[in-house]
Coordinates of C-alpha atoms and ligand atoms in Angstrom, one line a residue:
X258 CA 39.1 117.0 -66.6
X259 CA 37.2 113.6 -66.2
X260 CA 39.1 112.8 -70.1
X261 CA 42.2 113.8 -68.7
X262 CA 41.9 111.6 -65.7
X263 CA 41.0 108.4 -67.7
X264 CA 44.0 109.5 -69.8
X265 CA 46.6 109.1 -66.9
X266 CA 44.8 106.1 -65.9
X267 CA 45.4 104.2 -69.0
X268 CA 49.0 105.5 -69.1
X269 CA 49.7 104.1 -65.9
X270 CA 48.1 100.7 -66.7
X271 CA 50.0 100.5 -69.7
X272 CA 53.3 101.2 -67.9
X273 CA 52.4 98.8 -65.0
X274 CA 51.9 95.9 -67.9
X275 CA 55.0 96.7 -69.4
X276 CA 57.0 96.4 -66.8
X277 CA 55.4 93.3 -65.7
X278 CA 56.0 92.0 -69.2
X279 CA 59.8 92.7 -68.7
X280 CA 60.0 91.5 -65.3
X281 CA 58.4 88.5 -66.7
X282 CA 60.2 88.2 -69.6
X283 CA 63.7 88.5 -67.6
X284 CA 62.9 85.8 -65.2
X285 CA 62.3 83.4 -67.5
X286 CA 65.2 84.3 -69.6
X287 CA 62.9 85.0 -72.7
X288 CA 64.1 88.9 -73.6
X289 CA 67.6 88.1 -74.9
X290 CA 65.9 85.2 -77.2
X291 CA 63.3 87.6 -78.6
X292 CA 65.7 90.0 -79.9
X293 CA 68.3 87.9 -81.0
X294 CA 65.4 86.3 -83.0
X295 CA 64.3 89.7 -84.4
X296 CA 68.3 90.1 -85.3
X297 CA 68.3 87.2 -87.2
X298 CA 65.3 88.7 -89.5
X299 CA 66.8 91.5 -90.7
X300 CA 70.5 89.9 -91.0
X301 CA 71.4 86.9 -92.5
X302 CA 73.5 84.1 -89.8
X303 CA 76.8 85.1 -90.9
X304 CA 79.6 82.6 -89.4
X305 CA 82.9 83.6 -88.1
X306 CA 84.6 80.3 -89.4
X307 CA 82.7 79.3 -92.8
X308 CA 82.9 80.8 -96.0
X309 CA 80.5 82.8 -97.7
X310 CA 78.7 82.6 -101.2
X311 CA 81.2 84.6 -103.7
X312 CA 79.5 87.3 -105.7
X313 CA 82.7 87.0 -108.5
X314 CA 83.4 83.6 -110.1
X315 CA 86.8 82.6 -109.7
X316 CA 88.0 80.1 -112.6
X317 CA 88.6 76.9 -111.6
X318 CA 86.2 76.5 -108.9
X319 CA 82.2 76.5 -110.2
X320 CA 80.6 73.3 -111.9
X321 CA 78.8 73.7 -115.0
X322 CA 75.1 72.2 -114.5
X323 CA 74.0 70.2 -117.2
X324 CA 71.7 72.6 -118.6
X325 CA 73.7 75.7 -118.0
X326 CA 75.9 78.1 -120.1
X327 CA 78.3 79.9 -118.8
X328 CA 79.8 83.1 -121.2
X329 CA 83.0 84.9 -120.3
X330 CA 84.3 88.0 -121.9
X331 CA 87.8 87.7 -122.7
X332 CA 87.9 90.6 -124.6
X333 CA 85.8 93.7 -125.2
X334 CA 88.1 96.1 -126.5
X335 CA 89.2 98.1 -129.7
X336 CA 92.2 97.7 -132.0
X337 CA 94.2 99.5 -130.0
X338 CA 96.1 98.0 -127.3
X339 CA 95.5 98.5 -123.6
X340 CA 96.3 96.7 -120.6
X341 CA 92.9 97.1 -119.4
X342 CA 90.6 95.4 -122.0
X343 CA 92.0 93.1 -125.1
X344 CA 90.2 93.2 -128.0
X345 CA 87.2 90.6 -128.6
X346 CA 87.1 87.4 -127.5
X347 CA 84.5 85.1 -126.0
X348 CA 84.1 81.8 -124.4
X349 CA 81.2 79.9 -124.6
X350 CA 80.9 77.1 -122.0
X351 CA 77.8 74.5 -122.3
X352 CA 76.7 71.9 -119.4
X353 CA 77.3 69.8 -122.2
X354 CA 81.2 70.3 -122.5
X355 CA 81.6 71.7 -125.4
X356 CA 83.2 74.8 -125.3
X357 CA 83.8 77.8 -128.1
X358 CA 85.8 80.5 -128.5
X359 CA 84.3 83.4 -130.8
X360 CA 86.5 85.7 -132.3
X361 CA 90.3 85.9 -130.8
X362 CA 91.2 89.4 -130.8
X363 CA 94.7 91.2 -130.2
X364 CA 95.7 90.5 -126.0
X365 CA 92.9 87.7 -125.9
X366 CA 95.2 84.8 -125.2
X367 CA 96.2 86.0 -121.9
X368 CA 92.7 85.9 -120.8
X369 CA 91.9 83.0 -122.1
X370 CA 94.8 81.3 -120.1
X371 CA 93.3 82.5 -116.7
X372 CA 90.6 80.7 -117.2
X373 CA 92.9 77.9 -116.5
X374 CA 90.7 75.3 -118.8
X375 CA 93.2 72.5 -120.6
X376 CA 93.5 73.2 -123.6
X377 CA 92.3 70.4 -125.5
X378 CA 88.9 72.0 -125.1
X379 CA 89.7 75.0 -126.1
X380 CA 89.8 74.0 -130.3
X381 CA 87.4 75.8 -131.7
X382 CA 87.5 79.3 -132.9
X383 CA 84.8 80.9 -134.5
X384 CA 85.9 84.1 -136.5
X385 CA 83.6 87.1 -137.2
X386 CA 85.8 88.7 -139.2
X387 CA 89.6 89.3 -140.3
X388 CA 90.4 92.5 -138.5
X389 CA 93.2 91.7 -135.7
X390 CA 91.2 93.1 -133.1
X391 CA 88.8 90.1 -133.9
X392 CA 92.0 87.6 -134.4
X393 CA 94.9 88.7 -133.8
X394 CA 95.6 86.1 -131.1
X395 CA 94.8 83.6 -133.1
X396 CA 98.9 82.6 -133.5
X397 CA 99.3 83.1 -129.7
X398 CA 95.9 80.6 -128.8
X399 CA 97.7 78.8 -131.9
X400 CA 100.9 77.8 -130.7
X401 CA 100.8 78.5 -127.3
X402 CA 97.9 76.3 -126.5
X403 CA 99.8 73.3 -127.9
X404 CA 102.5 74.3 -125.9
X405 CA 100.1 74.4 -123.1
X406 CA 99.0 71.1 -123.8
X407 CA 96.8 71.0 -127.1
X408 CA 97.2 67.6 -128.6
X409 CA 95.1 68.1 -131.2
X410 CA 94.7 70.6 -134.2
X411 CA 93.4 74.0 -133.7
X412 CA 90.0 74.1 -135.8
X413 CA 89.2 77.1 -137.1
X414 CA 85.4 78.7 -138.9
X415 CA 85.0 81.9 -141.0
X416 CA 83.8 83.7 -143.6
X417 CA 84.7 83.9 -147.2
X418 CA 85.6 87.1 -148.2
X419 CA 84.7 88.7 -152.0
X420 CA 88.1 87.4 -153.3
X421 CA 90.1 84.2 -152.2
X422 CA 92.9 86.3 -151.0
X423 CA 90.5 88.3 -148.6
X424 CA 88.8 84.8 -146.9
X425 CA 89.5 82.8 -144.0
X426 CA 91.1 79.3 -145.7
X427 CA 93.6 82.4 -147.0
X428 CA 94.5 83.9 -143.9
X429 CA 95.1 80.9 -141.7
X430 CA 97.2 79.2 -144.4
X431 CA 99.4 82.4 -144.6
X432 CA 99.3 82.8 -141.0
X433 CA 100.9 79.2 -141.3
X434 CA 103.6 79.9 -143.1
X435 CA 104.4 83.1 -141.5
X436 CA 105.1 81.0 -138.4
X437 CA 107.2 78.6 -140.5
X438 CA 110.6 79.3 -138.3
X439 CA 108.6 79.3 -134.9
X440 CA 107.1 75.6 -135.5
X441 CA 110.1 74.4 -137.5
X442 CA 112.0 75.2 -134.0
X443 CA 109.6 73.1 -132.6
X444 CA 109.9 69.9 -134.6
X445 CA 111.2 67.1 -132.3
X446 CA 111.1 68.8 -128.8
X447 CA 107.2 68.7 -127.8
X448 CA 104.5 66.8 -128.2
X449 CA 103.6 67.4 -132.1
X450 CA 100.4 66.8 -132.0
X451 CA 99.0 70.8 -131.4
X452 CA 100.8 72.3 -134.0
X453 CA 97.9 72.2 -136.8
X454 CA 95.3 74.3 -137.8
X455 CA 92.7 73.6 -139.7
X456 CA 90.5 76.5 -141.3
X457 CA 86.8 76.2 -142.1
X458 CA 85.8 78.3 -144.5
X459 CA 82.0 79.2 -145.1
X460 CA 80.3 81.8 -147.5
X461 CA 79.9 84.8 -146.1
X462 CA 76.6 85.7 -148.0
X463 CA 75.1 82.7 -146.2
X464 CA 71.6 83.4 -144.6
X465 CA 71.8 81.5 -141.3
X466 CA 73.5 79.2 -142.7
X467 CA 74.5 76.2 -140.6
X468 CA 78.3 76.0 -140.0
X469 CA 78.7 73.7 -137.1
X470 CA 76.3 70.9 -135.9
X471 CA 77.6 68.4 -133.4
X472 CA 76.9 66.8 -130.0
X473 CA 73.4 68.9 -130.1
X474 CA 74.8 72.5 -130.4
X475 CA 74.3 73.9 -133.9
X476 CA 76.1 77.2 -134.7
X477 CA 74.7 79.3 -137.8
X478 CA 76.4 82.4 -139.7
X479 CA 74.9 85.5 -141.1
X480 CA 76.2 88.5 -142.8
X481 CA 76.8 91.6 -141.2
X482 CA 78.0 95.2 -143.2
X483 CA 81.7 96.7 -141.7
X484 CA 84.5 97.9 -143.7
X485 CA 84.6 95.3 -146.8
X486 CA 82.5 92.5 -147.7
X487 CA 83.1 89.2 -145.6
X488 CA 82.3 90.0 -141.5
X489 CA 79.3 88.1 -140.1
X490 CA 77.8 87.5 -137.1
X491 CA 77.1 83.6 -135.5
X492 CA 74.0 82.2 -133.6
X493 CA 74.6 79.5 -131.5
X494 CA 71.9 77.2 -130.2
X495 CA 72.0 74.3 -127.8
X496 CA 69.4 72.8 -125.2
X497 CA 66.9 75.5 -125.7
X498 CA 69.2 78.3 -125.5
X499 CA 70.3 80.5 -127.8
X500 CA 73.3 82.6 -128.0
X501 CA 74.4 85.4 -130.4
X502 CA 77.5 86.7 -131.1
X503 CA 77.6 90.2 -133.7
X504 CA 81.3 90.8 -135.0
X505 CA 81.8 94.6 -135.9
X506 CA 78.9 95.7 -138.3
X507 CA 76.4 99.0 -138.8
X508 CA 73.4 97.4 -137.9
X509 CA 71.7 95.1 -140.0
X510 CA 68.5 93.3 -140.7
X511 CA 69.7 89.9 -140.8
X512 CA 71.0 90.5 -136.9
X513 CA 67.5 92.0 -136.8
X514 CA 65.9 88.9 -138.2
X515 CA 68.0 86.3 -137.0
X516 CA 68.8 87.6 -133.5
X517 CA 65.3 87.4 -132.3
X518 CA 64.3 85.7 -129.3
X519 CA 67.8 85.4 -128.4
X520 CA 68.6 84.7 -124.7
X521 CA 71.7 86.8 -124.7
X522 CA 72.5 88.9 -127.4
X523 CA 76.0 90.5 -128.0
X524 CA 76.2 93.3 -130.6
X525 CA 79.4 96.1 -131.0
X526 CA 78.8 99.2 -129.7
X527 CA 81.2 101.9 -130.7
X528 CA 82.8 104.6 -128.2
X529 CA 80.5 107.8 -128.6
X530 CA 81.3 110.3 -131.5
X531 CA 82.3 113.5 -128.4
X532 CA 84.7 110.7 -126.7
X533 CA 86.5 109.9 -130.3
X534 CA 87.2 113.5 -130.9
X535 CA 88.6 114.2 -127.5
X536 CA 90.1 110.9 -125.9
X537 CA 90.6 109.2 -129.2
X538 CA 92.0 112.2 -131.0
X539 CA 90.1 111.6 -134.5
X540 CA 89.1 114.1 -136.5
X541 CA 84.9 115.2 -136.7
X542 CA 84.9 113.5 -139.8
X543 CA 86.6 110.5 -138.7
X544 CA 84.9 110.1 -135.5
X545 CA 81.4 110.3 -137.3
X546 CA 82.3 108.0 -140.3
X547 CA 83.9 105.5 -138.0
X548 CA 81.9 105.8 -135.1
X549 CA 78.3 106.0 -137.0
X550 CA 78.9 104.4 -140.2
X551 CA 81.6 101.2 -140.3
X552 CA 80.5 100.8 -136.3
X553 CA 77.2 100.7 -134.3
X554 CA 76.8 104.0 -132.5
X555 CA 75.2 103.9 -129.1
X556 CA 71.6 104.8 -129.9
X557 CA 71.8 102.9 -132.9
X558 CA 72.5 99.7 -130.3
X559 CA 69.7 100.5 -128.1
X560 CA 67.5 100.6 -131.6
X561 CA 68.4 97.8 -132.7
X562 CA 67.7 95.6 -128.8
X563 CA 64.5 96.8 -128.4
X564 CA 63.7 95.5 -132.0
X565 CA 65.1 91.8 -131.0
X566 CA 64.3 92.2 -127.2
X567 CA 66.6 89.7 -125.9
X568 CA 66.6 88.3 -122.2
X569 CA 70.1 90.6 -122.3
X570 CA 71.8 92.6 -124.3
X571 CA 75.8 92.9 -124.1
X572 CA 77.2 95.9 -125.6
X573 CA 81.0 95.6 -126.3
X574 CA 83.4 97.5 -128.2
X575 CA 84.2 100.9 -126.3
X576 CA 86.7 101.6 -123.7
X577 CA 85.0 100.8 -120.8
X578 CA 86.3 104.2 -118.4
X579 CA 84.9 105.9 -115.6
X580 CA 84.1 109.0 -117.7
X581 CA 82.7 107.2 -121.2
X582 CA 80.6 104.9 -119.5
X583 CA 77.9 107.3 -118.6
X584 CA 77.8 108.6 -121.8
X585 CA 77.6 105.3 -123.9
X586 CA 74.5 103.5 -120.9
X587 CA 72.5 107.6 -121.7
X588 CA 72.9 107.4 -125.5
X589 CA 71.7 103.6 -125.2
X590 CA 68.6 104.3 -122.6
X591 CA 67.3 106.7 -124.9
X592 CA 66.5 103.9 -127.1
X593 CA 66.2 100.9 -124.8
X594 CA 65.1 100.4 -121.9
X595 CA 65.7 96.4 -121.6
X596 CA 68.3 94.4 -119.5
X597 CA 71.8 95.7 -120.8
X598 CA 75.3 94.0 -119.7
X599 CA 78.1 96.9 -120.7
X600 CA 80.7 94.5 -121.2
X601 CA 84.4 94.7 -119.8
X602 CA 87.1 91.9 -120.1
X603 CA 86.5 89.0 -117.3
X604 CA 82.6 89.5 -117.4
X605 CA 80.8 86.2 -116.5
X606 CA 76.9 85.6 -117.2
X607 CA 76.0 82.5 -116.5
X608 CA 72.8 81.7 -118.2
X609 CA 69.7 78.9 -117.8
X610 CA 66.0 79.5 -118.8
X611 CA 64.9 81.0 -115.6
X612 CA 67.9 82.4 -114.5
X613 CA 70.9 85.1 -116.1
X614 CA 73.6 86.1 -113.3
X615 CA 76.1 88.3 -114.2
X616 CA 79.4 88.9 -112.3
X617 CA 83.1 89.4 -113.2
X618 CA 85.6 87.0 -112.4
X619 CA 88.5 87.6 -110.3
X620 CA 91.8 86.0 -111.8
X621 CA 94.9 84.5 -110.7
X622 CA 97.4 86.1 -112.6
X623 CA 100.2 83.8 -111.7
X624 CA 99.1 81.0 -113.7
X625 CA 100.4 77.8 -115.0
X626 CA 99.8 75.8 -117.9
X627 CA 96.5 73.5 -116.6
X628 CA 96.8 69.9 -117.0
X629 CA 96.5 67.9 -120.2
X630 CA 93.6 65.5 -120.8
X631 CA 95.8 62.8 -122.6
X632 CA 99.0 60.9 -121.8
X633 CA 102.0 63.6 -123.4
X634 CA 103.0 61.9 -126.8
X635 CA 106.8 61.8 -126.9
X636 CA 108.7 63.8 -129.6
X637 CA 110.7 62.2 -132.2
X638 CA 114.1 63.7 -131.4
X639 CA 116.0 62.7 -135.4
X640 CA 113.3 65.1 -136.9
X641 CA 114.9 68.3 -135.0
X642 CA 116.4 70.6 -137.4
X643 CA 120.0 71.0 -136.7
X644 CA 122.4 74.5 -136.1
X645 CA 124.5 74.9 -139.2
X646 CA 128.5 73.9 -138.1
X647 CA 128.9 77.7 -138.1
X648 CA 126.5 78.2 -135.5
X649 CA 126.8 75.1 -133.3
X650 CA 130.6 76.1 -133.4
X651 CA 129.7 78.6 -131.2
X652 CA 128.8 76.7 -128.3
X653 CA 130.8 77.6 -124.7
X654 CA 131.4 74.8 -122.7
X655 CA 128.8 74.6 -119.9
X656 CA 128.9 70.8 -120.0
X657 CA 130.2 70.6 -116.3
X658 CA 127.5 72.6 -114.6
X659 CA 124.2 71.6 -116.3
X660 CA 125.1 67.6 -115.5
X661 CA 124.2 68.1 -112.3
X662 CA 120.3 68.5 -113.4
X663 CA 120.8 65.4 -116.1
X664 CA 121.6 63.2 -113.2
X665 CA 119.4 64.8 -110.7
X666 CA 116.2 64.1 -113.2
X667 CA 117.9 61.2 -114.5
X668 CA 117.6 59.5 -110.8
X669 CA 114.1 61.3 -110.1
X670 CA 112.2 59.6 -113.0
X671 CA 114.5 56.6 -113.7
X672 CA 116.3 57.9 -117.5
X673 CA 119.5 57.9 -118.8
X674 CA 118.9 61.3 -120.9
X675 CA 122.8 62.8 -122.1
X676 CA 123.6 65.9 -122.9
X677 CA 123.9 66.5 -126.6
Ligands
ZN969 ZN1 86.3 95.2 -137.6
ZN970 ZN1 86.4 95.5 -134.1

């Protein structure tokens, strides 16, 4: 009883203080402060008028830091076309400027040009191997960069094969001349100075070999086992960094070697066997030869990143769907438990030595040709190939309707251009 008293004693007293606490509190104008201020610790001050800190990179709108390097996946796809993913291609942006493009698969161009970087820094193209889903772009980046504003050759590195005619130096010369009537068309209407490539070829059996060393960044090759002799896969280091690119390959112990320590390590990883049978339509026996044997299955991914243990591993390679996703990140966690990137097209990490962020990029896909970084070198109109008489016969007379632009650009930018 005596307990129970004490009890609703101290409940009243309590009450009494608390109310004098408010009272207090209210007169002095203190309570509305105190829980804004407790707001404010489990929000963040969010402004009605400024802009927030994007969580996707938009091109065209983040500096590089000096020390930084910035990757973007312009392809992670398979051979066969789809409007979702193009087949691979990556950027590589350094703090440095440099910039390098390895491999240029089949539908990479397109994302290469939302990037919206000129293209005079976009020359140099490292090639894993010669299957069009790792160049097949390579005309389009080709000639539609110098349209775009290259004014400088187009440079670029791969492997020899086991013959000549199955090399690099042989592919881009016949590449060349299989766009003989496209740049002939093009003689003595654009700046000329884009419309040459140059191809660096390098021995495939090279063991981490160095291809490329400029300006601090030194690129090295090693050989990696798909389909034929020839494919390889690159390192790339620069400022304490080190980036590595696998091409298509079963794995291998020179990746397993030469891959180590890497900050961010890319490596194929084929679609799982199940998914080729039924979405893919192959047969069992094609889905495990192709999917086990000339590619990197799943698991066989996962083996080899925990063996290198890189600060992340990209896997690429696989159509990237709501329903094979699951299956490819379970078959991989069952043999790696590290950081792992599943790539799709417009993936962005940008990468220093404390720090990898990884986010996609949100593109504009209106875009325009970005500007040039030199004065436009005028064309030499006498070296244009002309119509034969036959076909410039069949001109209709227009003449009266397009002078109307001639003088209208004519007067805007002080020429005296006539119509041929
Ligand atoms: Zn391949
Ligand atoms: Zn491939």
């Amino acid at each position: 009883m005596n307990l129970f008293k004490k009890g609703r004693a101290m409940y009243s007293l309590f009450v009494f203080l608390g109310l004098a606490a408010a009272v207090f509190f209210a007169s002095h104008e203190l309570l509305p402060l105190v829980s804004s201020a407790n707001a404010a610790e489990s929000s963040p001050k969010v402004s009605p008028v400024k802009a927030r800190e994007r969580d996707f990179y938009a091109p065209n709108s983040e500096n590089l830091a000096p020390d930084e390097m910035r990757l973007i996946a312009c392809g992670t796809g398979m051979p066969t076309a789809r409007p979702k993913q193009a087949a691979s291609c990556w950027l590589v942006e350094l703090g440095n400027g440099d910039k390098f493009i390895f491999d240029v698969g089949t539908g990479s161009a397109e994302r290469i040009a939302a990037l919206q970087i000129p293209y005079n820094f976009l020359d140099k193209v490292f090639l894993s191997h010669l299957h069009t889903d790792h160049f097949g772009d390579l005309d389009a980046l080709f000639v539609g960069g110098a349209l775009a504003g290259r004014q400088k050759p187009l440079r670029v590195w791969g492997p020899s094969g086991d013959t000549p005619e199955r090399g690099t130096k042989y592919a881009i010369e016949h590449l060349r001349k299989a766009l003989t009537w496209d740049l002939d068309g093009r003689q003595g209407l654009t700046d000329p100075r884009g419309y040459h490539i140059e191809a660096n070829e390098f021995d495939y059996k090279g063991m981490n070999q160095i291809v490329y060393q400029e300006n601090g960044v030194t690129i090295r090759s090693f050989p990696a086992i798909h389909s034929l002799d020839g494919p390889v896969s690159f390192s790339l280091e620069w400022n304490g960094l080190k980036f590595v690119f696998g091409g298509d390959t079963y794995p291998n112990k020179w990746y397993d070697e030469y891959a180590k320590d890497a900050d961010l390590a890319i490596h194929e990883c084929f679609i799982a066997v199940p998914d080729m049978i039924t979405k893919f339509k192959f047969t069992p026996q094609s889905a495990l030869a192709v999917g086990t044997q000339i590619h990197t299955a799943p698991e066989a991914f996962g083996k080899v990143m925990s063996r290198i243990k890189p600060r992340m591993a990209v896997a690429y390679h696989f159509f990237k769907d709501f329903d094979t996703t699951g299956a490819i990140n379970e078959r991989i966690r069952t043999t790696y438990d590290g950081p792992l990137s599943l790539a799709e097209d417009y993936m962005v990490w940008n990468i220093t030595k404390d720090d990898i962020r990884v986010r996609l990029a949100v593109v504009d896909e209106d875009v325009w040709p970005p500007p040039a970084t030199e004065k436009p070198q005028a064309p030499d109109p006498s070296i244009r190939i002309p119509y034969s008489d036959m076909i410039a016969g069949g001109r209709l007379d227009v003449k009266d309707v397009i002078q109307p632009t001639y003088d209208e650009i004519n007067k805007e930018y002080g020429l005296s251009e006539k119509q041929e």
